[in-house]
Coordinates of N, CA, C and O in Angstrom, one line a residue:
M1 N -4.1 8.6 14.1 CA -3.7 7.5 13.2 C -3.7 6.2 13.9 O -3.4 6.1 15.1
A2 N -4.0 5.2 13.2 CA -4.0 3.8 13.8 C -2.8 3.1 13.2 O -2.5 3.1 12.0
F3 N -2.0 2.4 14.1 CA -0.9 1.7 13.6 C -0.9 0.3 14.1 O -1.6 -0.1 15.1
V4 N -0.2 -0.6 13.4 CA -0.1 -2.0 13.8 C 0.6 -2.1 15.1 O 1.4 -1.3 15.5
E5 N 0.2 -3.2 15.8 CA 0.9 -3.5 17.1 C 2.2 -4.2 16.9 O 3.1 -4.0 17.7
Q6 N 2.3 -5.0 15.9 CA 3.5 -5.8 15.6 C 3.8 -5.7 14.2 O 3.0 -6.1 13.3
A7 N 5.0 -5.3 13.9 CA 5.5 -5.3 12.5 C 6.9 -5.9 12.6 O 7.6 -5.7 13.5
H8 N 7.2 -6.7 11.5 CA 8.5 -7.4 11.4 C 9.2 -7.1 10.1 O 8.4 -6.8 9.1
V9 N 10.5 -7.2 10.0 CA 11.2 -7.0 8.8 C 10.6 -7.8 7.7 O 10.3 -9.0 7.9
N10 N 10.3 -7.2 6.6 CA 9.7 -7.8 5.4 C 8.4 -8.4 5.5 O 8.0 -9.3 4.8
D11 N 7.6 -8.0 6.5 CA 6.2 -8.4 6.6 C 5.5 -8.0 5.3 O 5.6 -6.9 4.8
I12 N 4.8 -8.9 4.7 CA 4.0 -8.7 3.4 C 2.5 -8.8 3.7 O 2.1 -9.7 4.4
G13 N 1.8 -7.8 3.2 CA 0.3 -7.8 3.4 C -0.1 -7.1 4.7 O -1.2 -7.1 5.1
L14 N 0.9 -6.5 5.4 CA 0.6 -5.8 6.7 C -0.2 -4.5 6.3 O 0.3 -3.7 5.4
V15 N -1.4 -4.3 6.8 CA -2.2 -3.1 6.4 C -2.0 -1.9 7.4 O -2.1 -2.1 8.6
F16 N -1.7 -0.8 6.8 CA -1.6 0.5 7.5 C -2.9 1.2 7.1 O -3.2 1.4 5.9
R17 N -3.6 1.7 8.1 CA -4.8 2.5 7.9 C -4.8 3.8 8.7 O -4.5 3.8 9.8
V18 N -5.2 4.8 8.0 CA -5.2 6.2 8.6 C -6.5 6.8 8.4 O -7.1 6.7 7.3
T19 N -7.0 7.5 9.4 CA -8.2 8.3 9.2 C -7.8 9.8 9.2 O -7.1 10.2 10.0
V20 N -8.3 10.5 8.1 CA -7.9 11.9 7.9 C -9.0 12.7 8.6 O -10.2 12.5 8.4
Y21 N -8.6 13.7 9.3 CA -9.5 14.6 10.0 C -9.3 16.1 9.5 O -8.3 16.5 9.1
D22 N -10.5 16.8 9.6 CA -10.5 18.3 9.4 C -10.4 18.9 10.8 O -11.0 18.5 11.7
T23 N -9.5 19.9 10.9 CA -9.4 20.6 12.2 C -10.0 22.0 11.9 O -9.6 22.7 11.0
T24 N -10.8 22.5 12.8 CA -11.4 23.8 12.7 C -10.6 24.9 13.4 O -9.7 24.5 14.1
S25 N -10.9 26.1 13.1 CA -10.1 27.2 13.7 C -10.3 27.3 15.2 O -9.4 27.9 15.9
T26 N -11.3 26.6 15.7 CA -11.5 26.6 17.2 C -10.9 25.4 17.9 O -11.1 25.2 19.0
G27 N -10.2 24.6 17.1 CA -9.6 23.4 17.6 C -10.4 22.1 17.6 O -9.9 21.1 18.0
G28 N -11.6 22.2 17.1 CA -12.4 20.9 17.0 C -11.9 20.1 15.8 O -11.3 20.6 14.9
T29 N -12.2 18.9 15.8 CA -11.9 18.0 14.7 C -13.1 17.2 14.3 O -13.9 16.8 15.1
T30 N -13.2 16.9 13.0 CA -14.2 16.0 12.4 C -13.6 15.1 11.4 O -12.5 15.5 10.8
V31 N -14.1 14.0 11.1 CA -13.6 13.1 10.1 C -13.8 13.8 8.7 O -14.8 14.4 8.4
A32 N -12.7 13.8 7.9 CA -12.8 14.5 6.6 C -13.4 13.6 5.6 O -13.0 12.4 5.5
D33 N -14.3 14.1 4.8 CA -14.8 13.4 3.6 C -13.8 13.6 2.5 O -13.7 14.7 1.9
I34 N -13.0 12.6 2.2 CA -12.0 12.6 1.2 C -12.4 11.8 -0.1 O -11.5 11.5 -0.9
S35 N -13.7 11.6 -0.2 CA -14.2 10.7 -1.3 C -13.8 11.2 -2.7 O -13.7 10.5 -3.6
G36 N -13.6 12.5 -2.8 CA -13.2 13.1 -4.1 C -11.7 13.3 -4.2 O -11.2 14.0 -5.2
A37 N -10.9 12.7 -3.4 CA -9.4 12.9 -3.4 C -8.8 12.3 -4.7 O -9.1 11.2 -5.1
S38 N -8.0 13.1 -5.4 CA -7.3 12.7 -6.6 C -6.0 12.0 -6.3 O -5.5 11.3 -7.1
V39 N -5.4 12.3 -5.1 CA -4.2 11.7 -4.7 C -4.3 11.2 -3.2 O -4.9 11.9 -2.4
K40 N -3.9 10.0 -3.0 CA -3.9 9.4 -1.7 C -2.6 8.6 -1.6 O -2.4 7.7 -2.4
K41 N -1.8 9.0 -0.6 CA -0.6 8.3 -0.5 C -0.1 8.3 0.9 O -0.4 9.1 1.7
F42 N 0.8 7.3 1.2 CA 1.5 7.3 2.5 C 3.0 7.5 2.2 O 3.6 7.0 1.3
I43 N 3.6 8.3 3.1 CA 5.0 8.6 3.1 C 5.6 7.9 4.3 O 5.3 8.1 5.4
F44 N 6.5 6.9 4.0 CA 7.2 6.2 5.1 C 8.6 6.8 5.2 O 9.3 7.0 4.2
R45 N 9.1 6.9 6.5 CA 10.5 7.3 6.7 C 11.1 6.2 7.5 O 10.7 5.8 8.6
K46 N 12.2 5.6 6.9 CA 12.9 4.5 7.6 C 13.8 5.0 8.7 O 14.0 6.2 8.8
P47 N 14.3 4.1 9.6 CA 15.1 4.5 10.7 C 16.4 5.3 10.2 O 16.9 6.1 11.0
D48 N 16.9 5.0 9.0 CA 18.1 5.7 8.5 C 17.8 7.1 7.9 O 18.7 7.8 7.5
G49 N 16.5 7.5 8.0 CA 16.1 8.8 7.5 C 15.6 8.9 6.1 O 15.1 9.9 5.7
T50 N 15.8 7.9 5.3 CA 15.4 7.9 3.9 C 13.8 7.7 3.9 O 13.3 7.1 4.8
T51 N 13.2 8.2 2.8 CA 11.8 8.1 2.7 C 11.4 7.4 1.4 O 12.2 7.4 0.4
F52 N 10.2 6.9 1.4 CA 9.6 6.4 0.1 C 8.1 6.6 0.2 O 7.5 6.7 1.3
E53 N 7.4 6.6 -0.9 CA 6.0 6.8 -0.9 C 5.3 5.6 -1.5 O 5.8 4.9 -2.4
R54 N 4.0 5.4 -1.1 CA 3.2 4.3 -1.6 C 1.8 4.9 -1.8 O 1.3 5.6 -1.0
V55 N 1.2 4.4 -2.9 CA -0.2 4.8 -3.2 C -1.2 4.2 -2.2 O -1.1 2.9 -2.0
A56 N -2.0 4.9 -1.6 CA -3.1 4.4 -0.7 C -4.4 4.3 -1.5 O -4.6 4.9 -2.5
V57 N -5.3 3.5 -0.9 CA -6.6 3.3 -1.4 C -7.6 3.6 -0.3 O -7.3 3.5 0.9
F58 N -8.9 3.9 -0.7 CA -9.9 4.0 0.3 C -10.2 2.7 0.9 O -10.2 1.7 0.3
T59 N -10.6 2.7 2.2 CA -11.0 1.5 2.9 C -12.5 1.2 2.5 O -12.9 0.1 2.5
N60 N -13.2 2.3 2.2 CA -14.6 2.2 1.8 C -14.8 3.2 0.6 O -14.2 3.0 -0.5
T61 N -15.5 4.2 0.9 CA -15.8 5.2 -0.2 C -15.0 6.5 0.0 O -15.0 7.4 -0.9
G62 N -14.3 6.7 1.1 CA -13.6 7.9 1.4 C -14.4 8.9 2.2 O -13.8 9.8 2.8
S63 N -15.7 8.7 2.3 CA -16.5 9.6 3.1 C -16.2 9.4 4.6 O -16.5 10.3 5.4
D64 N -15.6 8.3 5.0 CA -15.2 8.0 6.4 C -13.8 8.5 6.7 O -13.3 8.3 7.8
G65 N -13.2 9.1 5.7 CA -11.8 9.7 5.9 C -10.7 8.7 5.9 O -9.6 9.0 6.2
Q66 N -11.0 7.4 5.7 CA -10.0 6.4 5.8 C -9.3 5.9 4.5 O -10.0 5.8 3.5
I67 N -8.0 5.8 4.6 CA -7.2 5.3 3.5 C -6.3 4.2 4.1 O -6.0 4.2 5.3
Q68 N -5.8 3.3 3.2 CA -5.0 2.2 3.7 C -4.0 1.8 2.6 O -4.1 2.1 1.4
Y69 N -3.0 1.1 3.1 CA -2.0 0.5 2.2 C -1.5 -0.8 2.8 O -1.3 -0.9 4.0
A70 N -1.4 -1.9 2.0 CA -0.8 -3.2 2.4 C 0.6 -3.3 1.9 O 0.8 -3.1 0.7
T71 N 1.5 -3.6 2.8 CA 2.9 -3.7 2.4 C 3.2 -4.8 1.4 O 2.5 -5.9 1.4
V72 N 4.2 -4.6 0.6 CA 4.7 -5.6 -0.4 C 6.1 -6.0 0.0 O 6.7 -5.3 0.8
D73 N 6.6 -7.0 -0.7 CA 8.0 -7.4 -0.5 C 9.0 -6.2 -0.6 O 8.9 -5.5 -1.6
G74 N 9.8 -6.1 0.4 CA 10.8 -5.1 0.4 C 10.5 -3.8 1.1 O 11.3 -2.9 1.3
D75 N 9.2 -3.5 1.4 CA 8.8 -2.3 2.0 C 9.4 -2.1 3.4 O 10.1 -1.1 3.7
L76 N 9.2 -3.1 4.3 CA 9.7 -3.0 5.7 C 11.1 -3.6 5.7 O 11.3 -4.7 6.2
S77 N 12.1 -2.9 5.2 CA 13.4 -3.5 4.9 C 14.4 -3.6 6.0 O 15.5 -4.1 5.9
G78 N 14.0 -3.0 7.2 CA 15.0 -3.1 8.3 C 14.3 -2.8 9.6 O 13.3 -2.1 9.7
P79 N 14.9 -3.2 10.7 CA 14.3 -3.0 12.0 C 14.6 -1.6 12.5 O 15.4 -0.9 12.0
G80 N 13.8 -1.2 13.5 CA 13.9 0.1 14.1 C 12.6 0.9 14.1 O 11.5 0.3 13.9
T81 N 12.7 2.2 14.5 CA 11.5 3.0 14.6 C 11.3 3.7 13.2 O 12.2 4.4 12.7
W82 N 10.1 3.5 12.7 CA 9.7 4.0 11.4 C 8.7 5.1 11.6 O 8.0 5.2 12.7
H83 N 8.5 6.0 10.7 CA 7.5 7.1 10.7 C 6.6 7.0 9.5 O 7.0 6.5 8.4
L84 N 5.4 7.4 9.7 CA 4.4 7.4 8.6 C 3.5 8.6 8.6 O 3.1 9.1 9.7
Q85 N 3.3 9.2 7.4 CA 2.4 10.3 7.2 C 1.5 10.1 6.0 O 2.0 9.6 5.0
A86 N 0.3 10.4 6.1 CA -0.7 10.3 5.0 C -0.7 11.7 4.3 O -0.6 12.8 4.9
L87 N -0.9 11.7 3.0 CA -1.1 12.9 2.2 C -2.3 12.7 1.2 O -2.4 11.6 0.6
V88 N -3.2 13.6 1.2 CA -4.3 13.6 0.3 C -4.5 14.9 -0.4 O -4.2 15.9 0.1
T89 N -4.9 14.8 -1.7 CA -5.2 16.0 -2.5 C -6.7 16.0 -2.9 O -7.1 15.0 -3.5
T90 N -7.4 17.0 -2.5 CA -8.8 17.2 -2.9 C -9.0 18.5 -3.6 O -8.0 19.2 -3.8
S91 N -10.2 18.8 -4.0 CA -10.4 20.1 -4.7 C -10.1 21.3 -3.8 O -9.9 22.4 -4.3
D92 N -10.1 21.0 -2.5 CA -9.8 22.1 -1.5 C -8.3 22.3 -1.3 O -7.9 23.3 -0.7
G93 N -7.5 21.4 -1.7 CA -6.0 21.5 -1.6 C -5.4 20.2 -1.2 O -6.0 19.2 -1.3
T94 N -4.1 20.3 -0.9 CA -3.3 19.1 -0.5 C -3.0 19.2 1.0 O -2.6 20.2 1.5
F95 N -3.3 18.1 1.7 CA -3.3 18.0 3.1 C -2.4 16.9 3.6 O -2.5 15.8 3.1
N96 N -1.7 17.1 4.7 CA -0.9 16.0 5.3 C -1.5 15.7 6.7 O -1.9 16.6 7.4
S97 N -1.4 14.5 7.1 CA -1.8 14.1 8.4 C -0.7 14.4 9.4 O 0.4 14.7 9.0
S98 N -1.0 14.2 10.6 CA 0.1 14.2 11.6 C 1.0 13.0 11.4 O 0.6 12.1 10.7
V99 N 2.2 13.1 11.9 CA 3.2 12.0 11.7 C 3.1 11.0 12.9 O 3.0 11.4 14.0
G100 N 3.0 9.7 12.5 CA 2.9 8.7 13.5 C 4.2 7.8 13.4 O 4.9 8.0 12.5
Y101 N 4.4 7.0 14.4 CA 5.6 6.1 14.3 C 5.2 4.7 14.7 O 4.1 4.5 15.4
F102 N 6.0 3.8 14.3 CA 5.8 2.4 14.6 C 7.1 1.7 14.6 O 8.1 2.2 14.0
K103 N 7.2 0.6 15.3 CA 8.5 -0.2 15.4 C 8.4 -1.4 14.5 O 7.4 -2.1 14.5
V104 N 9.5 -1.6 13.8 CA 9.7 -2.8 13.0 C 10.7 -3.7 13.7 O 11.8 -3.3 14.0
N105 N 10.2 -4.9 14.1 CA 11.1 -5.8 14.8 C 11.9 -6.8 13.9 O 11.5 -7.0 12.8
E106 N 13.0 -7.2 14.4 CA 13.8 -8.2 13.7 C 13.2 -9.6 13.7 O 12.4 -9.9 14.5
N107 N 13.6 -10.4 12.7 CA 13.3 -11.8 12.7 C 14.5 -12.6 13.1 O 15.6 -12.2 13.1
L108 N 14.2 -13.9 13.3 CA 15.3 -14.8 13.6 C 16.1 -15.2 12.4 O 15.6 -15.2 11.3

């Protein structure tokens, strides 16, 4: 997962982008073609443990495995360590990415 280097409370338009991978039974990974995904979303967990979901969109066609979301007013509501996980549903099933984390910094 790719995460922003700097996030601040109530940043608007901050883009989160995730690449979804397929993992083989032998431990190899390849970029997943999710172009046919019917559901694409990000699940955010705030420092207080509460979660919320946002609809993600393809960065291109989905064949590159990438989805993204740009924050809106109120998304990054407090400072601390946040977590993010992507979820996609394709004709093969529903799949979750690994969980990543990022820090939201305070403003003056």
